[in-house]
mmCIF file of C-alpha atoms and ligand atoms in Angstrom:
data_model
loop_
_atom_site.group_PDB
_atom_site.id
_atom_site.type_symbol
_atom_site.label_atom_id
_atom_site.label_comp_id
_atom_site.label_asym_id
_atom_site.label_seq_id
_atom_site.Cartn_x
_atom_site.Cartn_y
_atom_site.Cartn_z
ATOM 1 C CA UNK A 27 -34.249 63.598 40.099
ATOM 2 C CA UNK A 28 -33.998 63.432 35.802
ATOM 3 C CA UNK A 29 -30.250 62.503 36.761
ATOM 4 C CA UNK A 30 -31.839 59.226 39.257
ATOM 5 C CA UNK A 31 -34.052 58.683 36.840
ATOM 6 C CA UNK A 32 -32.083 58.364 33.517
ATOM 7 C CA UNK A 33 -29.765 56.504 35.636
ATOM 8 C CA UNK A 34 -32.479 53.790 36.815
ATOM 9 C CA UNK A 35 -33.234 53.948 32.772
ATOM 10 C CA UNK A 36 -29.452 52.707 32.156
ATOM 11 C CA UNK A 37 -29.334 50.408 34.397
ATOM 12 C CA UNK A 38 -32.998 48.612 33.483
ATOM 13 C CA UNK A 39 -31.348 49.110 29.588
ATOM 14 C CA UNK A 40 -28.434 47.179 30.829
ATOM 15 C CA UNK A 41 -30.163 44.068 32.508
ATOM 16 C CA UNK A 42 -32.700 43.392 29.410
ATOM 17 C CA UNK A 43 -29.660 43.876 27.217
ATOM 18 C CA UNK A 44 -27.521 41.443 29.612
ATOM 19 C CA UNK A 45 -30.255 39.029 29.782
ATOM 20 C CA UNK A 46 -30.596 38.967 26.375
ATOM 21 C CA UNK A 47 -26.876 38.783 25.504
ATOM 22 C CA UNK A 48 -27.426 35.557 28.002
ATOM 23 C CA UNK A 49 -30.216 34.080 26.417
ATOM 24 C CA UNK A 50 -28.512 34.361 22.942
ATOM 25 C CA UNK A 51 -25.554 32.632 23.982
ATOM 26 C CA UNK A 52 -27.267 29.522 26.049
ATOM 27 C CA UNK A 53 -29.502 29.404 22.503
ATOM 28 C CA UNK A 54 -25.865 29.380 20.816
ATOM 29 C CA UNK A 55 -24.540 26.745 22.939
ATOM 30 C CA UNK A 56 -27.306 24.689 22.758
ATOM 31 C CA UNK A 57 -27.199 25.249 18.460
ATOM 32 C CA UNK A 58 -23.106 23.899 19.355
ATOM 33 C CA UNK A 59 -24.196 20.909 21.459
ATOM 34 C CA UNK A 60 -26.215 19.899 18.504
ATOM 35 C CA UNK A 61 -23.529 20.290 15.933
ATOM 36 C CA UNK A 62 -20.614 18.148 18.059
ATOM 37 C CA UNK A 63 -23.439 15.353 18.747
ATOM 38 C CA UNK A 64 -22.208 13.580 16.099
ATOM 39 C CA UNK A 65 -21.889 10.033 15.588
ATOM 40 C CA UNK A 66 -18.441 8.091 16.273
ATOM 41 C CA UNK A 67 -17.488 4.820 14.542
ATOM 42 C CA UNK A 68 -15.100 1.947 16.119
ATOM 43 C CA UNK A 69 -13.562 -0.048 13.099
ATOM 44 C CA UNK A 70 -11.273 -2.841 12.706
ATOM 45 C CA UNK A 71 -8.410 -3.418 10.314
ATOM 46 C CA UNK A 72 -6.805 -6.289 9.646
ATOM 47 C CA UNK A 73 -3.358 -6.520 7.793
ATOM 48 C CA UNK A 74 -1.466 -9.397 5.822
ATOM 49 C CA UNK A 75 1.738 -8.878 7.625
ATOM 50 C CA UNK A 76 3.144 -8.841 10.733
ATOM 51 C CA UNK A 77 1.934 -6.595 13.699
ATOM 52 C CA UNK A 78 3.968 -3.119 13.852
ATOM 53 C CA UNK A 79 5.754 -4.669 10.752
ATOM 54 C CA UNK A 80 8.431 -1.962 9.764
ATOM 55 C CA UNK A 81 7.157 0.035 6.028
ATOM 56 C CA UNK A 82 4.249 -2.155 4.613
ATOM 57 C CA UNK A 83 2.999 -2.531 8.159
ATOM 58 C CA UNK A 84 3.293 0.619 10.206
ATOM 59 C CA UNK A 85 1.411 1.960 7.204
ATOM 60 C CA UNK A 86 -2.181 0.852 8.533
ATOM 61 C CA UNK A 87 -0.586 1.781 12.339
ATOM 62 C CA UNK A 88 0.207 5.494 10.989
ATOM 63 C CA UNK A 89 -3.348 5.570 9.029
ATOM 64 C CA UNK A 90 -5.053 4.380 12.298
ATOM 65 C CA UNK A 91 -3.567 7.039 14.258
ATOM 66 C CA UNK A 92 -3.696 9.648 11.916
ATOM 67 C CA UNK A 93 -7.722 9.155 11.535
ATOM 68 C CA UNK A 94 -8.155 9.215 15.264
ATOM 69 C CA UNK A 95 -6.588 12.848 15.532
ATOM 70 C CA UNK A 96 -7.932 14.339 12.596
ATOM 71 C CA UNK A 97 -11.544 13.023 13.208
ATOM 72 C CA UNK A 98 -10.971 13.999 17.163
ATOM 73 C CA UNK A 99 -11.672 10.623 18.493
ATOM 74 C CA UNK A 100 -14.807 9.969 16.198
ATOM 75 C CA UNK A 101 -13.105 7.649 14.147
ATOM 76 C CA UNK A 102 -10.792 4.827 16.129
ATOM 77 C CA UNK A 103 -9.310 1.889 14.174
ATOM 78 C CA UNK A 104 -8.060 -1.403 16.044
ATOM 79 C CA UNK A 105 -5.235 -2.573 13.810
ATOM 80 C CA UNK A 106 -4.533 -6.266 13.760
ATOM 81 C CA UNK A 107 -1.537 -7.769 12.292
ATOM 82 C CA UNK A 108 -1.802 -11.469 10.736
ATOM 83 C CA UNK A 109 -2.964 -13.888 12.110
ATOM 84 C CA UNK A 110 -4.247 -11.793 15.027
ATOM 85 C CA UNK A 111 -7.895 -11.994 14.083
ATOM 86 C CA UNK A 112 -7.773 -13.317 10.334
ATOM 87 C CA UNK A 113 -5.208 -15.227 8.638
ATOM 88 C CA UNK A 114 -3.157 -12.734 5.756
ATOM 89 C CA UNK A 115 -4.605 -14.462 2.568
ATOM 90 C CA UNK A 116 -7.881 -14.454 4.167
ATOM 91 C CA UNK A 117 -8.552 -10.222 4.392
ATOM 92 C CA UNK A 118 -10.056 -9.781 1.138
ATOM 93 C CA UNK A 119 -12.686 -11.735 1.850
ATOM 94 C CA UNK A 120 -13.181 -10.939 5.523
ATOM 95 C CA UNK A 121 -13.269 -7.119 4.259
ATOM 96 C CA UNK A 122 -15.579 -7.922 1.780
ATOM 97 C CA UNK A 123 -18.330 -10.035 3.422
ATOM 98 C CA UNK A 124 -18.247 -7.394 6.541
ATOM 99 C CA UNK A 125 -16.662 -9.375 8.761
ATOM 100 C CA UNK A 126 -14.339 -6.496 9.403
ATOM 101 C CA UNK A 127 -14.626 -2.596 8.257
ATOM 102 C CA UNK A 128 -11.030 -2.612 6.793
ATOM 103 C CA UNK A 129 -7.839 -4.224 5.328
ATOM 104 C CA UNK A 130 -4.250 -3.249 4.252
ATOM 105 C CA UNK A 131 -2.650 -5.861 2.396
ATOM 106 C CA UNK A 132 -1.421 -6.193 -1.971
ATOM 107 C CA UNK A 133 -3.926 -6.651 -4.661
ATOM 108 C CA UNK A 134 -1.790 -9.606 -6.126
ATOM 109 C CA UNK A 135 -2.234 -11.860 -3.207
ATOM 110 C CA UNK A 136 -6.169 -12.431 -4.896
ATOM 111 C CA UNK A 137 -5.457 -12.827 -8.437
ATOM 112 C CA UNK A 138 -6.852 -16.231 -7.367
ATOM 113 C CA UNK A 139 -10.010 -14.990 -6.983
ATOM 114 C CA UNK A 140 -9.733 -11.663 -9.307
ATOM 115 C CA UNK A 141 -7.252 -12.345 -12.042
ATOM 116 C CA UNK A 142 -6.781 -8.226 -12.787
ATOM 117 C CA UNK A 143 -6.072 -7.271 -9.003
ATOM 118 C CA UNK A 144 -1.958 -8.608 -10.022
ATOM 119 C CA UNK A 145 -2.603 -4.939 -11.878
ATOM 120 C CA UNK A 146 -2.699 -2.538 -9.127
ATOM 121 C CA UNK A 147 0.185 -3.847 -7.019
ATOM 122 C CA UNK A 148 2.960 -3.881 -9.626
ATOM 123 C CA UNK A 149 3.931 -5.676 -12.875
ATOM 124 C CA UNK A 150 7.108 -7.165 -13.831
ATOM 125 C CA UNK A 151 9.167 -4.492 -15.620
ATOM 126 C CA UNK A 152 6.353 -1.733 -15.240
ATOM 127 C CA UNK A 153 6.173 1.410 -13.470
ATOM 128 C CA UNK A 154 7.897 2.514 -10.702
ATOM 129 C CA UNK A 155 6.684 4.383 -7.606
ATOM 130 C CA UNK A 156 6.443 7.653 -8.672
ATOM 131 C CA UNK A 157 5.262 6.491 -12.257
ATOM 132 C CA UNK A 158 2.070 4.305 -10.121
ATOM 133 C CA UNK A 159 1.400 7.067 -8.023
ATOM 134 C CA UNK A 160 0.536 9.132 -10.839
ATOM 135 C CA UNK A 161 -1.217 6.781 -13.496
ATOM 136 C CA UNK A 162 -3.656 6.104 -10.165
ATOM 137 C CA UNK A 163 -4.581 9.773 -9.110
ATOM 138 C CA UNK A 164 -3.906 11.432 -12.662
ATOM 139 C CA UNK A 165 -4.454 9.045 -15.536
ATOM 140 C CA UNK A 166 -7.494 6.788 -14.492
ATOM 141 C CA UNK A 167 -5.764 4.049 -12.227
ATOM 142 C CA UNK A 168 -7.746 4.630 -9.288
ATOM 143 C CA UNK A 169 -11.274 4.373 -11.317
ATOM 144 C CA UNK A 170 -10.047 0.871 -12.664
ATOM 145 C CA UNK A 171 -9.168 -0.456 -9.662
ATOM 146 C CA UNK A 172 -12.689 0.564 -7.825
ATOM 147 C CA UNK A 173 -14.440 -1.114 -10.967
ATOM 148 C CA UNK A 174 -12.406 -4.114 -9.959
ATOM 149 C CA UNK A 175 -13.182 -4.344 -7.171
ATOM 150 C CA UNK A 176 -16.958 -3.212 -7.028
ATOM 151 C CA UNK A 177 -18.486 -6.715 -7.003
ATOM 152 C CA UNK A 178 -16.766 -7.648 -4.380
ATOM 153 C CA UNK A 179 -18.196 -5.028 -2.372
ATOM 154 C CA UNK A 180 -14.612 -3.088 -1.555
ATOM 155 C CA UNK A 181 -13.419 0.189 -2.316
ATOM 156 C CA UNK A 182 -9.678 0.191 -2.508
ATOM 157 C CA UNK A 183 -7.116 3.171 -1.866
ATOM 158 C CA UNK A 184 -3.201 3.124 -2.221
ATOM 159 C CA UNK A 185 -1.872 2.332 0.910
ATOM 160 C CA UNK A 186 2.032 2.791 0.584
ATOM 161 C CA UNK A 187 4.533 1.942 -1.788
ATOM 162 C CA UNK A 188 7.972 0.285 -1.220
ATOM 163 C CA UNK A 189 9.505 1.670 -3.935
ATOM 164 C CA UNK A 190 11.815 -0.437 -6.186
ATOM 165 C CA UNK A 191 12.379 -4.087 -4.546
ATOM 166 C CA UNK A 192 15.128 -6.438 -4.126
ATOM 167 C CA UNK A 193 15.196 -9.554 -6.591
ATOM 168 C CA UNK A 194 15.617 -11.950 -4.205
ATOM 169 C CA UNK A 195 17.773 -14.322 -1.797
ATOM 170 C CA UNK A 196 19.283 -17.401 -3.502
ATOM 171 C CA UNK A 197 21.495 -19.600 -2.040
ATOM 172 C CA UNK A 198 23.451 -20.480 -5.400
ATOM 173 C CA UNK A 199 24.844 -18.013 -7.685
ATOM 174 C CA UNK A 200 22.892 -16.805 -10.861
ATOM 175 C CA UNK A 201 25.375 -17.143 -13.455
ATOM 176 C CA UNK A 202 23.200 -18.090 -16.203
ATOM 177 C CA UNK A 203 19.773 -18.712 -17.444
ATOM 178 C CA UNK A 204 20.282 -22.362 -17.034
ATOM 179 C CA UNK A 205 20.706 -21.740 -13.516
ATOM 180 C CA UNK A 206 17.409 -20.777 -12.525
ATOM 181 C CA UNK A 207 16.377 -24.346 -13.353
ATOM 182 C CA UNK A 208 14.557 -25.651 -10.352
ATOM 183 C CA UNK A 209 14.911 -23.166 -8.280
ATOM 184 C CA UNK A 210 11.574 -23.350 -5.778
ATOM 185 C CA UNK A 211 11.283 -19.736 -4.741
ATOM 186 C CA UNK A 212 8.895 -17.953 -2.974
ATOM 187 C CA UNK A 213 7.400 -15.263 -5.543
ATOM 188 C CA UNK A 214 3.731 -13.607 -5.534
ATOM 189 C CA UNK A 215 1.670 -12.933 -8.557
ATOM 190 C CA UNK A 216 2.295 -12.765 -12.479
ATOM 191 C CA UNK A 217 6.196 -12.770 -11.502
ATOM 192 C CA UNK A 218 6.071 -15.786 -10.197
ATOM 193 C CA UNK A 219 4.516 -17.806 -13.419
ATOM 194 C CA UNK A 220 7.023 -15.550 -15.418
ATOM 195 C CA UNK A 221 10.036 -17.273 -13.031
ATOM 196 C CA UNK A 222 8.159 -20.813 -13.234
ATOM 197 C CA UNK A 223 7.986 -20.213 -17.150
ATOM 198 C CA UNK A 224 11.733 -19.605 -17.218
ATOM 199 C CA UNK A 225 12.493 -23.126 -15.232
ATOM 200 C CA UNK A 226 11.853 -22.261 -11.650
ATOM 201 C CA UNK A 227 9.261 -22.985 -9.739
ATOM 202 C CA UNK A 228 7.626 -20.157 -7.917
ATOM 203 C CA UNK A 229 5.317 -20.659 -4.595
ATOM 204 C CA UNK A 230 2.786 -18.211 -2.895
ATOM 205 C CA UNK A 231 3.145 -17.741 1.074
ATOM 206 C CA UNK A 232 2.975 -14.600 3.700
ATOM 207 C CA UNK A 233 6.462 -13.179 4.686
ATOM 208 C CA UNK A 234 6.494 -14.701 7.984
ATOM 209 C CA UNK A 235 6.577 -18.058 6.671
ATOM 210 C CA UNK A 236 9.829 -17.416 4.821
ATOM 211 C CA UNK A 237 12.738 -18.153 6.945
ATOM 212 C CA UNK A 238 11.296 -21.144 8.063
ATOM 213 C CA UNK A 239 10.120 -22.343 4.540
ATOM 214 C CA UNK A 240 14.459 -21.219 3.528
ATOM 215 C CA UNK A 241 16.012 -22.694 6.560
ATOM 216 C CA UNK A 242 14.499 -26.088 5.964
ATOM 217 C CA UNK A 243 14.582 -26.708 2.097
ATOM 218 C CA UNK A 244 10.951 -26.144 1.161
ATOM 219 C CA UNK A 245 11.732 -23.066 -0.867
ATOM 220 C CA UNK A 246 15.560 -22.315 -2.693
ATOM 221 C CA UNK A 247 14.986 -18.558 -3.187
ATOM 222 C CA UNK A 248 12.601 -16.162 -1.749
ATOM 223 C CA UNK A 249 11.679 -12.524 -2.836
ATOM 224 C CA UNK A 250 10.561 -10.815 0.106
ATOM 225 C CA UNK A 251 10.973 -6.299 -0.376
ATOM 226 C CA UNK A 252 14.265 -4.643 -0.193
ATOM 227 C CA UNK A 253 17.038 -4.337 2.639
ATOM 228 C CA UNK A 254 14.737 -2.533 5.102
ATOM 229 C CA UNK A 255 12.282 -5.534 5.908
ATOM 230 C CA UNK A 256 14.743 -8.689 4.715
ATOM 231 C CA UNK A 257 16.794 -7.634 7.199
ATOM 232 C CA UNK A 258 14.191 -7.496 10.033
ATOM 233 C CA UNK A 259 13.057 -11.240 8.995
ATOM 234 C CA UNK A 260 17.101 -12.443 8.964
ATOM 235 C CA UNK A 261 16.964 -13.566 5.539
ATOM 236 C CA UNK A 262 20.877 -13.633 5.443
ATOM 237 C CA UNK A 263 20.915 -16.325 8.391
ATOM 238 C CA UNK A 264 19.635 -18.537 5.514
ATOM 239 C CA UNK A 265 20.607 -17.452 2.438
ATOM 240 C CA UNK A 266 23.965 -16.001 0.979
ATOM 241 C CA UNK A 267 23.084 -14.199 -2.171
ATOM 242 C CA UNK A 268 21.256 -11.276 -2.369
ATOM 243 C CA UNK A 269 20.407 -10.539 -5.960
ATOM 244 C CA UNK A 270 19.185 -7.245 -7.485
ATOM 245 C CA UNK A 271 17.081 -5.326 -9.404
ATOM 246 C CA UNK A 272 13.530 -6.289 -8.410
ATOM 247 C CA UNK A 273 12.567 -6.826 -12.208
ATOM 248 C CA UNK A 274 9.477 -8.773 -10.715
ATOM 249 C CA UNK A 275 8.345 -5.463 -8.039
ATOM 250 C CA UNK A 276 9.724 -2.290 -9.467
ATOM 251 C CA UNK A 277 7.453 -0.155 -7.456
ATOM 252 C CA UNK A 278 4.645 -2.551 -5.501
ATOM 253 C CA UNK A 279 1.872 -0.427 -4.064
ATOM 254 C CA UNK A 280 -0.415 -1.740 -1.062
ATOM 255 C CA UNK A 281 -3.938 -0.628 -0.457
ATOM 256 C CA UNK A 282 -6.505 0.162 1.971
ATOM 257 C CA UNK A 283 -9.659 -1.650 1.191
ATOM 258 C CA UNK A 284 -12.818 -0.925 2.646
ATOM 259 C CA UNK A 285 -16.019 -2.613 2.973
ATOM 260 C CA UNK A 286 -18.784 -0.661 0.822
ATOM 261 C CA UNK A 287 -21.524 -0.103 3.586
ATOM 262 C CA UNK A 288 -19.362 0.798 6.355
ATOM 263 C CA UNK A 289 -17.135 3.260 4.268
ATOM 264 C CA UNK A 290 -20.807 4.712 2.458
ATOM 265 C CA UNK A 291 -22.209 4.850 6.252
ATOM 266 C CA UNK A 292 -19.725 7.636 7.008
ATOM 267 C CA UNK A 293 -20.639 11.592 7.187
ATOM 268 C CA UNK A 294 -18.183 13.074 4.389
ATOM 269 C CA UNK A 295 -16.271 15.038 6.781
ATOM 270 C CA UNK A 296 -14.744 11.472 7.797
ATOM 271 C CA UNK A 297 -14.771 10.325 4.551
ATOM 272 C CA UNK A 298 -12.709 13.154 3.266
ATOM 273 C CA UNK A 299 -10.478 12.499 6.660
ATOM 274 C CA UNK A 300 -10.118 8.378 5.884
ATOM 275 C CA UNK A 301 -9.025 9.633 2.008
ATOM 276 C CA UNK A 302 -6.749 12.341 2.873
ATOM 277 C CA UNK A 303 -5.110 9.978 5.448
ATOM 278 C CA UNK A 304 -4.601 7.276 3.126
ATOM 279 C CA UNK A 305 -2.998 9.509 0.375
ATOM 280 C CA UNK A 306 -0.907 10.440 3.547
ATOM 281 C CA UNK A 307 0.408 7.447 4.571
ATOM 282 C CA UNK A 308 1.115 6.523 0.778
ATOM 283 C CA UNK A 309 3.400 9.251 0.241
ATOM 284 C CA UNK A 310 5.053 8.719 3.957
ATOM 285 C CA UNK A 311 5.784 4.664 3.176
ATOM 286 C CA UNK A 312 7.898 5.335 -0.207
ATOM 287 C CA UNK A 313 10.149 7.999 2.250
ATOM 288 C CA UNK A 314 10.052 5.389 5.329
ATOM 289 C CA UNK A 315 11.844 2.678 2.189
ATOM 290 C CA UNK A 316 13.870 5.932 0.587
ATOM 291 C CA UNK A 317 15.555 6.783 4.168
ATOM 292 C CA UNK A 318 16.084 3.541 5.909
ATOM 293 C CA UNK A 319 16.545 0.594 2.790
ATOM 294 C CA UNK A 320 20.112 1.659 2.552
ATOM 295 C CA UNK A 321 21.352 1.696 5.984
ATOM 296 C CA UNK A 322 19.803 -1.454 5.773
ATOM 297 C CA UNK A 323 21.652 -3.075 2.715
ATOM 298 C CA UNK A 324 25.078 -1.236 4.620
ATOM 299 C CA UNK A 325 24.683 -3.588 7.275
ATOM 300 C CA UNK A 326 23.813 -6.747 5.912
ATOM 301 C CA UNK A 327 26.874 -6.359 3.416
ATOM 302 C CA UNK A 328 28.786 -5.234 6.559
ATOM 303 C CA UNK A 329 27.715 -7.026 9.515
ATOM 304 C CA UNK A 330 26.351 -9.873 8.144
ATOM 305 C CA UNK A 331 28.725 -10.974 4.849
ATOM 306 C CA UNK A 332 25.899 -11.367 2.588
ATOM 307 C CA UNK A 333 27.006 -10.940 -1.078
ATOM 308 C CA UNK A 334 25.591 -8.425 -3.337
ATOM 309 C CA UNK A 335 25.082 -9.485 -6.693
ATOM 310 C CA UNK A 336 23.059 -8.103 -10.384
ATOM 311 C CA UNK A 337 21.391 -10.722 -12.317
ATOM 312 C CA UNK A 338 22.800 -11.012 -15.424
ATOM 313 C CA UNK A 339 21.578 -9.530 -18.237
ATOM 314 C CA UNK A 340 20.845 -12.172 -20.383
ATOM 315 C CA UNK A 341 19.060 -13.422 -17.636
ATOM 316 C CA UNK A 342 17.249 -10.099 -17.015
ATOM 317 C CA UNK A 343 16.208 -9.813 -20.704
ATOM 318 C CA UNK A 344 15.156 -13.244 -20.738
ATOM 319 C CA UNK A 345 12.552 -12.358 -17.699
ATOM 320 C CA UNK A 346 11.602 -9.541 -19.551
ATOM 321 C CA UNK A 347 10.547 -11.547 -22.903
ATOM 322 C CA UNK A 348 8.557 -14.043 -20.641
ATOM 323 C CA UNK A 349 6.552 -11.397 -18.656
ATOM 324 C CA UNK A 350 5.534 -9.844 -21.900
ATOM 325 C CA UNK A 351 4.518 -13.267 -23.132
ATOM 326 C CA UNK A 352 2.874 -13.799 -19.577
ATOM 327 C CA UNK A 353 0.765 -10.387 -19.503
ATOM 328 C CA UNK A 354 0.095 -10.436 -23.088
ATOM 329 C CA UNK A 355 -1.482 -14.206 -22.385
ATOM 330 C CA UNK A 356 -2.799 -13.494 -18.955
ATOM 331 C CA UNK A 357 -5.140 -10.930 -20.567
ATOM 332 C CA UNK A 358 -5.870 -12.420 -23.983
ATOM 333 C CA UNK A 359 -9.798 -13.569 -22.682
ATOM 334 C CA UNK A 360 -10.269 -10.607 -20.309
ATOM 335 C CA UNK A 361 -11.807 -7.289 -21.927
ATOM 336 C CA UNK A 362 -11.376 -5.414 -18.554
ATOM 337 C CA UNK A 363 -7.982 -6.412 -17.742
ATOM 338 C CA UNK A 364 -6.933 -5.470 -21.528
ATOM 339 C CA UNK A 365 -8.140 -2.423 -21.112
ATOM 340 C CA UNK A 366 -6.514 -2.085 -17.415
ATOM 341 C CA UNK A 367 -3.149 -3.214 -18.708
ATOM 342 C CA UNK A 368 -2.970 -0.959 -22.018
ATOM 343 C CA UNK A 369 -3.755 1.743 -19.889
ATOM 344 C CA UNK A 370 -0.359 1.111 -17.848
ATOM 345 C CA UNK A 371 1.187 0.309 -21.432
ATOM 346 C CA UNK A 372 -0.097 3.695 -22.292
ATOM 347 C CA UNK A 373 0.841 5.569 -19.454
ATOM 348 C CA UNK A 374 4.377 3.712 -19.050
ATOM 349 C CA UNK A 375 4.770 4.601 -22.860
ATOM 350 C CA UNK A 376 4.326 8.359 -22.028
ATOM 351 C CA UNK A 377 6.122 8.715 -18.809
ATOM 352 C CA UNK A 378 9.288 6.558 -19.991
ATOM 353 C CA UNK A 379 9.652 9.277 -22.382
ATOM 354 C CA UNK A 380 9.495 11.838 -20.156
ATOM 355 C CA UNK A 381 11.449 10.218 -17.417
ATOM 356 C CA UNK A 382 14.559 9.734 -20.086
ATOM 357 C CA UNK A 383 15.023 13.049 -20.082
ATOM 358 C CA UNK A 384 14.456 13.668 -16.738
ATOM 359 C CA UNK A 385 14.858 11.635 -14.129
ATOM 360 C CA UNK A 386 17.151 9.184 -15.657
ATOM 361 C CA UNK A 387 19.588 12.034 -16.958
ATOM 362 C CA UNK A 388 19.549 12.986 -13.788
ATOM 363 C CA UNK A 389 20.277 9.831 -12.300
ATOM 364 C CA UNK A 390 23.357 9.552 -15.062
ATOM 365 C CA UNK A 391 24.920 12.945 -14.155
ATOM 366 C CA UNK A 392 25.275 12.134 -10.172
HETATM 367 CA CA1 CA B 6 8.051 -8.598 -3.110
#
């Protein structure tokens, strides 16, 4: 009988303790349903080139992507390309006033509107990738540029860099300074008043106009990016000389820019997702360039004839007096883009130093 009875004991002891083991875990799940109710978001980003563009335009593709896995779905970005929803010299402002959550484009196509955005793409003669990459997350870049661009209601983020560019198609040869008289060539921001100030004449349009612009006379000589992306756009169908270095892009960065109230309306666990994915894709744009810009300048020499050629280096130097000229002007009346551009002086100063004994000695030894 004790033995029945203890046994009846267990099993009563084992049905409270199983309904209580159930009861904890439907409280638990109901504490998880709770937690995973969380709020999803459906943005749009629009670009200033060319839909699944190779480099400066998978960039927003690989950032769109990346969100949507890392945020599980709670985050999806529509990328547009240009002219898809807005016209490319038209994102700023579409970003800004709401219109759309998000852009990827370069800070020099608004100087028009914000004379110190030419700062945070790239500056004749300044730094290069690596050199950019660090003055923005290590020596106050990226503060700058968000003070920039506060009033306009964006916050900006590096969005890929293309490394060191190409200088440019021409369809004469650049013997001389002399010869750059009247040369009409396509060529964005400070680089292009630096070319117009040494007797060219330099014009403002979205890569896709190019070839046309080159095949029928309106432009001479275009600068474009490097190997990788002229070659894409056929460049060499219109134009015979390739010319090199980029003095005008030695390093251009692009940038994510985001419009204030829809980034600030995020929870920060997809904040901290949209920043880590847009230092993500900056890194992975520079080794998209590194790996496939000289394949690309193989085959254009090879399959396609086009002629390699330096500038010369009178003509080089020459550039280089003018954009000092140009930068030292172009920020004469504006306290905040002094203090921007000695703080690249400043930086360059330091890491020129550095990089002389570093990478460049490297670079001379291989
Ligand atoms: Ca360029």
């Amino acid at each position: 009988m004790a033995g029945t009875k203890l046994c009846e004991f267990r099993k009563t002891l084992i049905y409270f303790l199983v309904l209580f083991f159930f009861a904890a875990c439907s409280e638990d799940t109901s504490q998880n349903e709770t937690t995973f109710e969380k709020k999803s978001f459906s943005w749009t980003l629009v670009t200033t080139w060319p839909k699944n563009y190779p480099g400066v335009g998978l960039g927003p593709e690989n950032f769109a992507k990346l969100v949507e896995e890392m945020s599980d779905g709670r985050l999806k970005i529509k990328v547009y390309g240009n002219g898809e929803l807005i016209p490319a010299l038209e994102v700023f402002d579409a970003v800004s006033r709401g219109t759309v959550e998000m852009g990827h484009g370069a800070s020099y196509y608004w100087i028009g509107k914000l004379p110190v955005a030419q700062f945070f793409t790239t500056l004749p003669f300044g730094l290069n990738a690596q050199e950019r990459n660090a003055w923005l997350h290590y020596a106050g870049g990226l503060e700058l540029w968000e003070k920039a661009y506060e009033p306009f209601n964006l916050i900006p983020m590096a969005g890929g860099n293309t490394g060191v560019q190409m200088g440019g198609w021409f369809n004469k040869e650049i013997n001389s300074l002399e010869d750059l008289n009247g040369i009409r060539i396509r060529m964005p921001g400070l680089a292009g008043e630096v070319f117009s100030r040494a007797g060219g004449e330099a014009v403002l349009m979205p890569g896709s106009e190019i070839f046309t612009n080159l095949q029928t006379g309106v432009i001479d000589a275009a600068e474009w990016i490097g190997p990788y992306n002229d070659l894409t756009f056929g460049f060499h169908q219109v134009a015979k000389y390739y010319y090199y270095p980029g003095w005008q892009e030695p390093g251009a960065m692009t940038e994510f820019i985001f419009n204030q109230e829809a980034f600030n309306e995020l929870p920060n666990d997809l904040k901290a997702i949209v920043r880590t994915a847009a230092r993500a894709v900056n890194q992975d744009m520079l080794d998209e360039y590194t790996a496939r810009n000289n394949q690309a300048l193989i085959s254009l020499i090879e399959d396609h004839n086009v002629i390699l050629k330096k500038f010369p280096d009178e003509v080089l130097y020459e550039l280089e007096r003018i954009s000092k000229e140009v930068l030292e002007e172009f920020v004469e009346e504006d306290k905040f883009a002094t203090q921007v551009y000695q703080s690249i002086l400043d930086f360059k100063k330091g890491v020129a130093n550095y990089h002389k004994i570093s990478e460049e000695a490297i670079f001379d030894l291989r």
